[in-house]
Amino acid sequence: MRPPVAPPGWSRWLVPPAALSVHLSIGQAYAWSVFKPPLESALDLSGTQSALPFQLGIVMLGLSAAFGGTFVERNGPRWAMSVALVCFSSGFLLAALGAATRQYWLVVLGYGFVGGIGLGIGYISPVSTLIKWFPDRPGMATGIAIMGFGGGALIASPWSARMLESFGTDSSGIALAFLVHGLTYAVFMALGVLLVRVPGPDGARGQGAAGAPAGPQVSARQAVRTPQFWCLWVVLCMNVTAGIGILEKAAPMITDFFADSSTPVSASAAAGFVALLSAANMAGRIGWSSASDLLGRKNVYRVYLGAGALMYLLIARFGDDSKPLFIVCALVILSFYGGGFATVPAYLKDLFGTYQVGAIHGRLLTAWSLAGVLGPLIVNWVADRQEEAGKEGAALYGTSFSIMIGLLVVGFVANELVRPVHPRHHLAAPKETAADDDAAEPAAR
């Protein structure tokens, strides 16, 4: 499939809205915690079990991004967005069937496996295109689009909570909510499919951007052989694990922290907290990634990882004493979490160039796959064990928060080890269009 080329005079500012239509839809994944309590009640599941669709979805996101990155580069963003639409919407429809028939494995298969493929392909679909349209401001460009993934729960969380109130929290109500999600997101994502374009030979240049790729150009095949790629892999994995641990269990976590206080948190307030986290996630993606254009990628990641560890320490020590402190620290952590996602494509562009940055980004997202398992597993498993031991409230999370602090320290060290890519990995003749990464050979040095 040949990607649609923008005609002369096409505004590059039409591309971010196309990306947003997809990212706002697949960003619903961050509102999964709203469905956790109803599913646990309706299908008699533990917290660890109810996290499985979300965990599998994130695993499939990373794997499909890694294996599909080259196809996205070759076939273009419209093909990728179309695949994402079909998989993501179909996943909800399968999940609806599973909830209606009380077959939880169908929910896991649909939302986690099939929908997760849609997450991965949809997530990377606009990244390379945006960097080519905005080579002068890559952090801002990717931040605009990727903030949609973080902001998806800002819409989906209250919307899902309202549907569950209207349809009911039994299995049939959950099934109907899944069905509405699948059909609505299919229509919304179709807008992006119709709107997206790639720049023509003079497209980006005509909008004031640089024409030829500048700096080093490294193929995806060579990139995974560099220590820089694996240092960034560790950085992303640690940052995501720390953020996703809170995000996946956000609604029950804030309820547990203040269950014995004079002002316990209601289910609707907990859903509002999830929406707030989504807003912080979204704001961090555009704010921190834009700041990285001025401050530098490494410096911004120092903030994400170092200050993130401090926020976790404050929650662990004082979070149950002050609701505002708990909320503010959680919001800061989620802004770093979102900022890390939005900044990493520009970090990759700085290190490896634009040649196959989409494919390299897809391979890097396997770190998200591992983090999608680690974060929820650490928080849910520790909480379940502490609950079995008779503990409750904030005591359920102390150990898992200490683990998160340690992981952020590991990520901080990995970021300090990032250096420019050695010239032996550079392409002999940089190209503007990426075909198959196996066709690219490094320069002989």
Short mmCIF file of C-alpha atoms in Angstrom, two decimals:
data_model
loop_
_atom_site.label_atom_id
_atom_site.label_comp_id
_atom_site.label_asym_id
_atom_site.label_seq_id
_atom_site.Cartn_x
_atom_site.Cartn_y
_atom_site.Cartn_z
CA MET A 1 0.00 0.00 0.00
CA ARG A 2 1.36 3.40 -0.99
CA PRO A 3 0.95 6.04 1.76
CA PRO A 4 -1.13 9.11 0.77
CA VAL A 5 1.17 12.02 -0.16
CA ALA A 6 0.15 15.55 0.78
CA PRO A 7 -0.66 17.79 -2.20
CA PRO A 8 1.15 21.13 -2.62
CA GLY A 9 0.06 23.64 0.00
CA TRP A 10 -1.07 20.98 2.49
CA SER A 11 -0.69 22.29 6.04
CA ARG A 12 1.46 20.14 8.30
CA TRP A 13 -0.77 21.23 11.21
CA LEU A 14 -3.49 18.90 9.92
CA VAL A 15 -1.35 15.87 10.75
CA PRO A 16 -1.36 16.19 14.59
CA PRO A 17 -5.22 16.14 14.73
CA ALA A 18 -5.20 12.97 12.63
CA ALA A 19 -2.79 11.39 15.08
CA LEU A 20 -4.81 12.64 18.04
CA SER A 21 -7.99 10.95 16.80
CA VAL A 22 -6.21 7.58 17.03
CA HIS A 23 -4.28 8.25 20.23
CA LEU A 24 -7.26 9.65 22.14
CA SER A 25 -9.12 6.44 21.28
CA ILE A 26 -6.47 3.88 22.17
CA GLY A 27 -5.65 5.94 25.27
CA GLN A 28 -8.77 4.41 26.79
CA ALA A 29 -6.42 1.72 28.06
CA TYR A 30 -5.47 4.06 30.90
CA ALA A 31 -9.07 4.03 32.16
CA TRP A 32 -9.03 0.26 32.69
CA SER A 33 -9.02 0.69 36.49
CA VAL A 34 -12.62 1.96 36.29
CA PHE A 35 -13.66 -1.52 35.07
CA LYS A 36 -11.65 -3.42 37.67
CA PRO A 37 -14.06 -3.27 40.66
CA PRO A 38 -17.18 -4.16 38.59
CA LEU A 39 -15.37 -7.05 36.91
CA GLU A 40 -14.05 -8.34 40.23
CA SER A 41 -17.56 -8.26 41.68
CA ALA A 42 -19.42 -9.60 38.64
CA LEU A 43 -16.98 -12.40 37.77
CA ASP A 44 -15.49 -13.09 41.21
CA LEU A 45 -11.93 -12.04 40.34
CA SER A 46 -8.96 -10.97 42.45
CA GLY A 47 -7.15 -7.68 41.86
CA THR A 48 -4.33 -9.51 40.14
CA GLN A 49 -6.75 -11.36 37.84
CA SER A 50 -8.70 -8.25 36.89
CA ALA A 51 -5.43 -6.57 35.85
CA LEU A 52 -4.69 -9.30 33.29
CA PRO A 53 -6.46 -7.75 30.25
CA PHE A 54 -4.62 -4.48 30.83
CA GLN A 55 -1.29 -6.23 31.35
CA LEU A 56 -1.68 -8.37 28.22
CA GLY A 57 -2.76 -5.30 26.26
CA ILE A 58 0.46 -3.49 27.17
CA VAL A 59 2.53 -6.60 26.40
CA MET A 60 0.92 -6.84 22.96
CA LEU A 61 1.38 -3.11 22.48
CA GLY A 62 5.13 -3.49 22.80
CA LEU A 63 5.36 -6.68 20.77
CA SER A 64 3.15 -5.48 17.91
CA ALA A 65 5.02 -2.16 17.81
CA ALA A 66 8.34 -4.00 17.68
CA PHE A 67 7.37 -6.47 14.98
CA GLY A 68 5.13 -4.08 13.06
CA GLY A 69 7.45 -1.06 13.09
CA THR A 70 9.07 -1.90 9.76
CA PHE A 71 5.67 -2.50 8.12
CA VAL A 72 4.47 0.86 9.40
CA GLU A 73 7.53 2.54 7.88
CA ARG A 74 6.98 0.72 4.58
CA ASN A 75 3.19 1.03 4.23
CA GLY A 76 2.66 4.42 5.81
CA PRO A 77 0.45 5.84 8.55
CA ARG A 78 -2.93 5.30 6.86
CA TRP A 79 -2.34 1.55 6.63
CA ALA A 80 -1.22 1.47 10.26
CA MET A 81 -4.18 3.50 11.51
CA SER A 82 -6.58 1.23 9.60
CA VAL A 83 -5.09 -1.89 11.20
CA ALA A 84 -5.26 -0.21 14.61
CA LEU A 85 -8.92 0.68 14.09
CA VAL A 86 -9.92 -2.87 13.19
CA CYS A 87 -7.98 -4.53 16.02
CA PHE A 88 -8.85 -2.07 18.78
CA SER A 89 -12.57 -2.00 18.01
CA SER A 90 -12.74 -5.77 17.49
CA GLY A 91 -11.06 -6.25 20.85
CA PHE A 92 -13.87 -4.38 22.58
CA LEU A 93 -16.50 -6.39 20.74
CA LEU A 94 -14.86 -9.66 21.82
CA ALA A 95 -14.60 -8.35 25.38
CA ALA A 96 -18.30 -7.48 25.28
CA LEU A 97 -19.11 -11.05 24.23
CA GLY A 98 -16.94 -12.39 27.03
CA ALA A 99 -18.60 -10.23 29.66
CA ALA A 100 -22.10 -11.10 28.38
CA THR A 101 -21.37 -14.85 28.53
CA ARG A 102 -19.30 -14.55 31.75
CA GLN A 103 -16.30 -16.05 29.93
CA TYR A 104 -13.43 -13.99 31.30
CA TRP A 105 -10.92 -15.56 28.95
CA LEU A 106 -12.76 -13.85 26.08
CA VAL A 107 -12.36 -10.49 27.82
CA VAL A 108 -8.63 -11.19 28.15
CA LEU A 109 -8.37 -12.36 24.54
CA GLY A 110 -10.36 -9.46 23.13
CA TYR A 111 -9.23 -6.47 25.16
CA GLY A 112 -5.76 -7.79 25.94
CA PHE A 113 -4.57 -9.69 22.87
CA VAL A 114 -6.53 -8.37 19.87
CA GLY A 115 -7.01 -4.88 21.29
CA GLY A 116 -3.37 -4.82 22.38
CA ILE A 117 -2.25 -5.28 18.78
CA GLY A 118 -4.37 -2.25 17.89
CA LEU A 119 -2.71 -0.33 20.71
CA GLY A 120 0.80 -1.04 19.42
CA ILE A 121 0.20 -0.37 15.73
CA GLY A 122 -1.91 2.69 16.51
CA TYR A 123 0.63 4.08 18.94
CA ILE A 124 3.57 4.13 16.52
CA SER A 125 1.52 4.91 13.39
CA PRO A 126 2.04 8.70 13.37
CA VAL A 127 5.45 9.01 15.06
CA SER A 128 7.76 8.78 12.05
CA THR A 129 5.38 10.89 9.97
CA LEU A 130 5.23 13.65 12.56
CA ILE A 131 9.01 13.80 12.90
CA LYS A 132 9.30 14.13 9.12
CA TRP A 133 6.73 16.94 9.08
CA PHE A 134 8.33 18.71 12.07
CA PRO A 135 12.10 18.05 11.95
CA ASP A 136 12.62 21.50 13.47
CA ARG A 137 10.57 20.69 16.60
CA PRO A 138 10.45 16.90 17.04
CA GLY A 139 9.77 16.94 20.80
CA MET A 140 6.77 19.23 20.44
CA ALA A 141 5.40 17.36 17.41
CA THR A 142 5.47 13.91 18.98
CA GLY A 143 4.25 15.39 22.26
CA ILE A 144 1.14 16.80 20.60
CA ALA A 145 0.15 13.41 19.22
CA ILE A 146 1.28 11.19 22.04
CA MET A 147 -0.46 13.40 24.60
CA GLY A 148 -3.66 11.98 23.12
CA PHE A 149 -2.75 8.53 24.39
CA GLY A 150 -2.25 9.96 27.86
CA GLY A 151 -5.41 12.03 27.64
CA GLY A 152 -7.62 9.21 26.41
CA ALA A 153 -8.62 8.29 29.95
CA LEU A 154 -9.59 11.89 30.64
CA ILE A 155 -12.53 11.21 28.34
CA ALA A 156 -12.92 7.47 28.86
CA SER A 157 -12.81 7.39 32.67
CA PRO A 158 -15.88 9.54 33.45
CA TRP A 159 -17.60 8.27 30.31
CA SER A 160 -17.09 4.64 31.35
CA ALA A 161 -18.16 5.36 34.93
CA ARG A 162 -21.36 7.03 33.69
CA MET A 163 -22.14 4.10 31.39
CA LEU A 164 -21.68 1.63 34.22
CA GLU A 165 -24.02 3.69 36.37
CA SER A 166 -26.62 3.66 33.58
CA PHE A 167 -26.20 0.10 32.30
CA GLY A 168 -25.37 -1.53 35.65
CA THR A 169 -22.22 -3.11 37.05
CA ASP A 170 -23.29 -6.70 36.45
CA SER A 171 -21.90 -8.71 33.54
CA SER A 172 -24.57 -7.54 31.07
CA GLY A 173 -23.97 -3.87 31.95
CA ILE A 174 -20.22 -4.27 31.51
CA ALA A 175 -20.81 -6.01 28.17
CA LEU A 176 -22.99 -3.16 26.91
CA ALA A 177 -20.36 -0.61 27.98
CA PHE A 178 -17.68 -2.53 26.06
CA LEU A 179 -19.93 -2.66 22.99
CA VAL A 180 -20.54 1.10 22.99
CA HIS A 181 -16.80 1.71 23.38
CA GLY A 182 -15.92 -0.48 20.41
CA LEU A 183 -18.42 1.12 18.02
CA THR A 184 -17.74 4.71 19.07
CA TYR A 185 -13.97 4.41 18.83
CA ALA A 186 -14.23 2.86 15.37
CA VAL A 187 -15.99 5.97 14.07
CA PHE A 188 -13.60 8.37 15.81
CA MET A 189 -10.44 6.60 14.62
CA ALA A 190 -11.76 6.59 11.04
CA LEU A 191 -11.41 10.38 11.01
CA GLY A 192 -7.65 10.05 11.45
CA VAL A 193 -7.43 7.39 8.75
CA LEU A 194 -9.06 9.75 6.25
CA LEU A 195 -7.09 12.85 7.24
CA VAL A 196 -3.46 11.66 7.57
CA ARG A 197 -0.88 12.43 4.87
CA VAL A 198 2.89 12.04 4.45
CA PRO A 199 5.04 14.93 3.16
CA GLY A 200 5.91 15.01 -0.51
CA PRO A 201 9.45 15.67 -1.79
CA ASP A 202 9.12 19.37 -0.91
CA GLY A 203 6.29 19.05 1.61
CA ALA A 204 8.12 19.62 4.88
CA ARG A 205 10.58 22.01 3.24
CA GLY A 206 7.77 24.16 1.99
CA GLN A 207 6.59 24.64 5.56
CA GLY A 208 9.85 26.00 6.82
CA ALA A 209 11.41 22.74 7.96
CA ALA A 210 14.79 21.40 7.01
CA GLY A 211 14.89 19.36 3.84
CA ALA A 212 17.59 16.71 4.04
CA PRO A 213 18.09 14.62 7.18
CA ALA A 214 20.80 16.06 9.40
CA GLY A 215 23.12 14.26 11.78
CA PRO A 216 23.69 10.52 12.07
CA GLN A 217 21.38 8.11 10.26
CA VAL A 218 21.18 4.58 11.69
CA SER A 219 18.99 1.70 10.53
CA ALA A 220 16.75 -0.15 12.95
CA ARG A 221 18.81 -3.27 12.45
CA GLN A 222 21.97 -1.47 13.54
CA ALA A 223 20.31 0.52 16.31
CA VAL A 224 19.51 -2.57 18.37
CA ARG A 225 23.21 -3.46 18.30
CA THR A 226 24.22 -0.26 20.08
CA PRO A 227 24.54 0.25 23.86
CA GLN A 228 22.59 3.51 23.49
CA PHE A 229 19.48 1.61 22.43
CA TRP A 230 19.62 -0.71 25.44
CA CYS A 231 20.36 2.10 27.88
CA LEU A 232 17.26 3.88 26.62
CA TRP A 233 15.36 0.58 26.82
CA VAL A 234 16.17 0.36 30.54
CA VAL A 235 15.34 4.05 31.05
CA LEU A 236 11.92 3.66 29.44
CA CYS A 237 11.17 0.38 31.21
CA MET A 238 11.95 1.80 34.66
CA ASN A 239 10.05 5.04 34.11
CA VAL A 240 6.99 3.23 32.74
CA THR A 241 6.98 0.61 35.50
CA ALA A 242 6.93 3.35 38.14
CA GLY A 243 4.08 5.25 36.49
CA ILE A 244 1.93 2.36 35.37
CA GLY A 245 1.99 0.82 38.84
CA ILE A 246 -0.09 3.74 40.10
CA LEU A 247 -2.16 4.21 36.97
CA GLU A 248 -3.46 0.64 36.65
CA LYS A 249 -4.68 0.55 40.26
CA ALA A 250 -5.45 4.24 40.67
CA ALA A 251 -9.13 4.02 41.61
CA PRO A 252 -8.85 1.29 44.29
CA MET A 253 -5.53 2.71 45.52
CA ILE A 254 -6.84 6.13 46.53
CA THR A 255 -9.87 4.43 48.08
CA ASP A 256 -7.61 2.19 50.19
CA PHE A 257 -5.32 5.05 51.26
CA PHE A 258 -8.17 7.03 52.81
CA ALA A 259 -10.65 4.30 53.72
CA ASP A 260 -10.21 4.96 57.46
CA SER A 261 -10.07 8.76 57.21
CA SER A 262 -12.89 11.14 58.07
CA THR A 263 -13.41 11.76 54.34
CA PRO A 264 -13.28 8.40 52.51
CA VAL A 265 -13.11 8.43 48.72
CA SER A 266 -16.27 7.40 46.87
CA ALA A 267 -16.33 5.41 43.63
CA SER A 268 -17.20 8.50 41.59
CA ALA A 269 -14.43 10.52 43.27
CA ALA A 270 -11.98 7.69 42.55
CA ALA A 271 -13.01 7.82 38.87
CA GLY A 272 -12.40 11.56 39.00
CA PHE A 273 -8.92 10.88 40.37
CA VAL A 274 -8.24 8.61 37.39
CA ALA A 275 -9.34 11.44 35.11
CA LEU A 276 -6.98 13.84 36.92
CA LEU A 277 -4.11 11.41 36.45
CA SER A 278 -4.98 11.24 32.77
CA ALA A 279 -4.85 15.04 32.56
CA ALA A 280 -1.41 15.06 34.20
CA ASN A 281 -0.28 12.26 31.87
CA MET A 282 -1.50 14.28 28.90
CA ALA A 283 -0.06 17.60 30.07
CA GLY A 284 3.30 15.97 30.79
CA ARG A 285 3.47 14.60 27.27
CA ILE A 286 3.19 17.97 25.56
CA GLY A 287 4.80 20.07 28.32
CA TRP A 288 7.88 18.01 29.14
CA SER A 289 8.51 16.91 25.54
CA SER A 290 8.38 20.53 24.36
CA ALA A 291 10.73 21.49 27.21
CA SER A 292 13.15 18.81 26.00
CA ASP A 293 13.62 20.77 22.76
CA LEU A 294 15.15 23.51 24.91
CA LEU A 295 16.67 21.61 27.87
CA GLY A 296 17.90 18.50 26.09
CA ARG A 297 16.58 14.94 26.30
CA LYS A 298 19.05 13.65 28.89
CA ASN A 299 18.38 16.54 31.27
CA VAL A 300 14.63 16.04 31.10
CA TYR A 301 14.99 12.33 31.84
CA ARG A 302 17.09 13.23 34.86
CA VAL A 303 14.04 15.10 36.12
CA TYR A 304 11.64 12.26 35.33
CA LEU A 305 13.68 9.64 37.17
CA GLY A 306 15.21 11.63 40.02
CA ALA A 307 12.21 13.72 40.99
CA GLY A 308 9.95 10.71 40.37
CA ALA A 309 11.80 8.73 43.06
CA LEU A 310 11.33 11.68 45.45
CA MET A 311 7.58 11.78 44.76
CA TYR A 312 7.25 8.07 45.55
CA LEU A 313 9.17 8.59 48.78
CA LEU A 314 6.80 11.38 49.84
CA ILE A 315 3.72 9.25 49.14
CA ALA A 316 5.16 6.27 51.01
CA ARG A 317 6.03 8.38 54.08
CA PHE A 318 3.25 10.96 54.24
CA GLY A 319 0.62 10.08 51.60
CA ASP A 320 -2.03 8.72 53.97
CA ASP A 321 -1.76 11.80 56.20
CA SER A 322 -2.63 14.33 53.51
CA LYS A 323 -4.98 13.80 50.60
CA PRO A 324 -3.67 16.88 48.70
CA LEU A 325 -0.07 15.61 49.08
CA PHE A 326 -1.03 12.17 47.80
CA ILE A 327 -2.86 13.63 44.80
CA VAL A 328 -0.15 16.16 43.91
CA CYS A 329 2.66 13.59 44.09
CA ALA A 330 0.66 11.12 41.99
CA LEU A 331 -0.04 13.82 39.41
CA VAL A 332 3.66 14.71 39.19
CA ILE A 333 4.63 11.04 38.77
CA LEU A 334 2.09 10.66 35.97
CA SER A 335 3.33 13.83 34.25
CA PHE A 336 6.83 12.29 34.24
CA TYR A 337 5.38 9.01 33.01
CA GLY A 338 3.66 10.71 30.08
CA GLY A 339 6.62 12.98 29.40
CA GLY A 340 8.91 9.96 29.16
CA PHE A 341 6.79 8.45 26.40
CA ALA A 342 6.54 11.68 24.43
CA THR A 343 10.22 12.56 24.73
CA VAL A 344 11.68 9.19 23.74
CA PRO A 345 10.96 9.45 19.97
CA ALA A 346 12.90 12.75 19.87
CA TYR A 347 15.67 11.17 21.97
CA LEU A 348 15.85 8.37 19.40
CA LYS A 349 15.88 10.90 16.56
CA ASP A 350 18.82 12.72 18.19
CA LEU A 351 20.79 9.49 18.56
CA PHE A 352 19.82 7.53 15.43
CA GLY A 353 18.41 10.09 12.97
CA THR A 354 15.10 10.07 11.11
CA TYR A 355 15.85 7.26 8.66
CA GLN A 356 13.97 4.48 10.49
CA VAL A 357 13.02 6.19 13.72
CA GLY A 358 9.52 4.66 13.64
CA ALA A 359 10.87 1.13 13.44
CA ILE A 360 13.46 1.84 16.15
CA HIS A 361 10.73 3.32 18.33
CA GLY A 362 8.65 0.21 17.84
CA ARG A 363 11.49 -2.02 19.00
CA LEU A 364 12.10 0.20 22.01
CA LEU A 365 8.47 -0.20 23.08
CA THR A 366 9.18 -3.81 24.06
CA ALA A 367 10.36 -2.10 27.26
CA TRP A 368 6.74 -1.02 27.71
CA SER A 369 5.67 -4.65 27.35
CA LEU A 370 7.81 -5.70 30.29
CA ALA A 371 6.83 -2.63 32.30
CA GLY A 372 3.16 -3.33 31.61
CA VAL A 373 3.57 -6.63 33.42
CA LEU A 374 6.00 -5.49 36.12
CA GLY A 375 4.19 -2.36 37.32
CA PRO A 376 0.71 -3.84 37.90
CA LEU A 377 2.20 -7.15 39.07
CA ILE A 378 4.35 -5.49 41.73
CA VAL A 379 1.54 -3.29 43.06
CA ASN A 380 -1.27 -5.88 42.87
CA TRP A 381 0.77 -8.87 44.08
CA VAL A 382 2.21 -6.99 47.05
CA ALA A 383 -1.23 -5.58 47.93
CA ASP A 384 -2.83 -9.04 47.75
CA ARG A 385 -0.12 -10.53 50.00
CA GLN A 386 -0.41 -7.68 52.50
CA GLU A 387 -4.18 -8.05 52.56
CA GLU A 388 -3.83 -11.76 53.29
CA ALA A 389 -1.54 -10.80 56.18
CA GLY A 390 -4.31 -8.65 57.64
CA LYS A 391 -3.02 -5.25 56.63
CA GLU A 392 -5.15 -2.56 55.08
CA GLY A 393 -5.12 1.02 53.84
CA ALA A 394 -1.77 2.59 52.92
CA ALA A 395 0.08 -0.38 54.44
CA LEU A 396 -0.91 -2.40 51.36
CA TYR A 397 1.44 -0.35 49.17
CA GLY A 398 4.53 0.55 51.22
CA THR A 399 6.71 -2.30 49.95
CA SER A 400 5.75 -1.81 46.30
CA PHE A 401 6.53 1.91 46.51
CA SER A 402 9.99 1.14 47.86
CA ILE A 403 10.56 -1.17 44.89
CA MET A 404 9.50 1.60 42.51
CA ILE A 405 12.04 3.99 44.04
CA GLY A 406 14.79 1.43 43.43
CA LEU A 407 13.73 0.96 39.81
CA LEU A 408 13.79 4.71 39.17
CA VAL A 409 17.35 4.87 40.52
CA VAL A 410 18.35 2.13 38.08
CA GLY A 411 16.80 4.13 35.24
CA PHE A 412 18.63 7.28 36.33
CA VAL A 413 21.98 5.47 36.12
CA ALA A 414 21.13 4.05 32.66
CA ASN A 415 20.30 7.54 31.38
CA GLU A 416 23.70 8.80 32.56
CA LEU A 417 25.38 6.12 30.45
CA VAL A 418 23.84 7.32 27.14
CA ARG A 419 26.50 8.67 24.74
CA PRO A 420 26.46 9.59 21.00
CA VAL A 421 26.30 6.61 18.64
CA HIS A 422 29.65 5.46 17.29
CA PRO A 423 30.12 6.33 13.56
CA ARG A 424 30.59 2.66 12.64
CA HIS A 425 26.81 2.24 13.02
CA HIS A 426 25.96 5.15 10.68
CA LEU A 427 24.63 4.60 7.18
CA ALA A 428 27.05 5.29 4.35
CA ALA A 429 24.42 7.26 2.40
CA PRO A 430 21.49 8.61 4.46
CA LYS A 431 18.12 8.14 2.83
CA GLU A 432 14.87 10.02 3.28
CA THR A 433 12.60 7.03 2.84
CA ALA A 434 12.82 3.92 4.98
CA ALA A 435 12.04 0.64 3.28
CA ASP A 436 13.13 -2.60 4.90
CA ASP A 437 15.67 -2.25 7.70
CA ASP A 438 17.37 -5.41 6.53
CA ALA A 439 18.32 -3.59 3.31
CA ALA A 440 20.36 -0.97 5.13
CA GLU A 441 24.05 -1.58 5.71
CA PRO A 442 26.31 0.52 7.91
CA ALA A 443 29.21 2.42 6.43
CA ALA A 444 32.54 0.67 6.35
CA ARG A 445 34.89 2.44 8.75
#
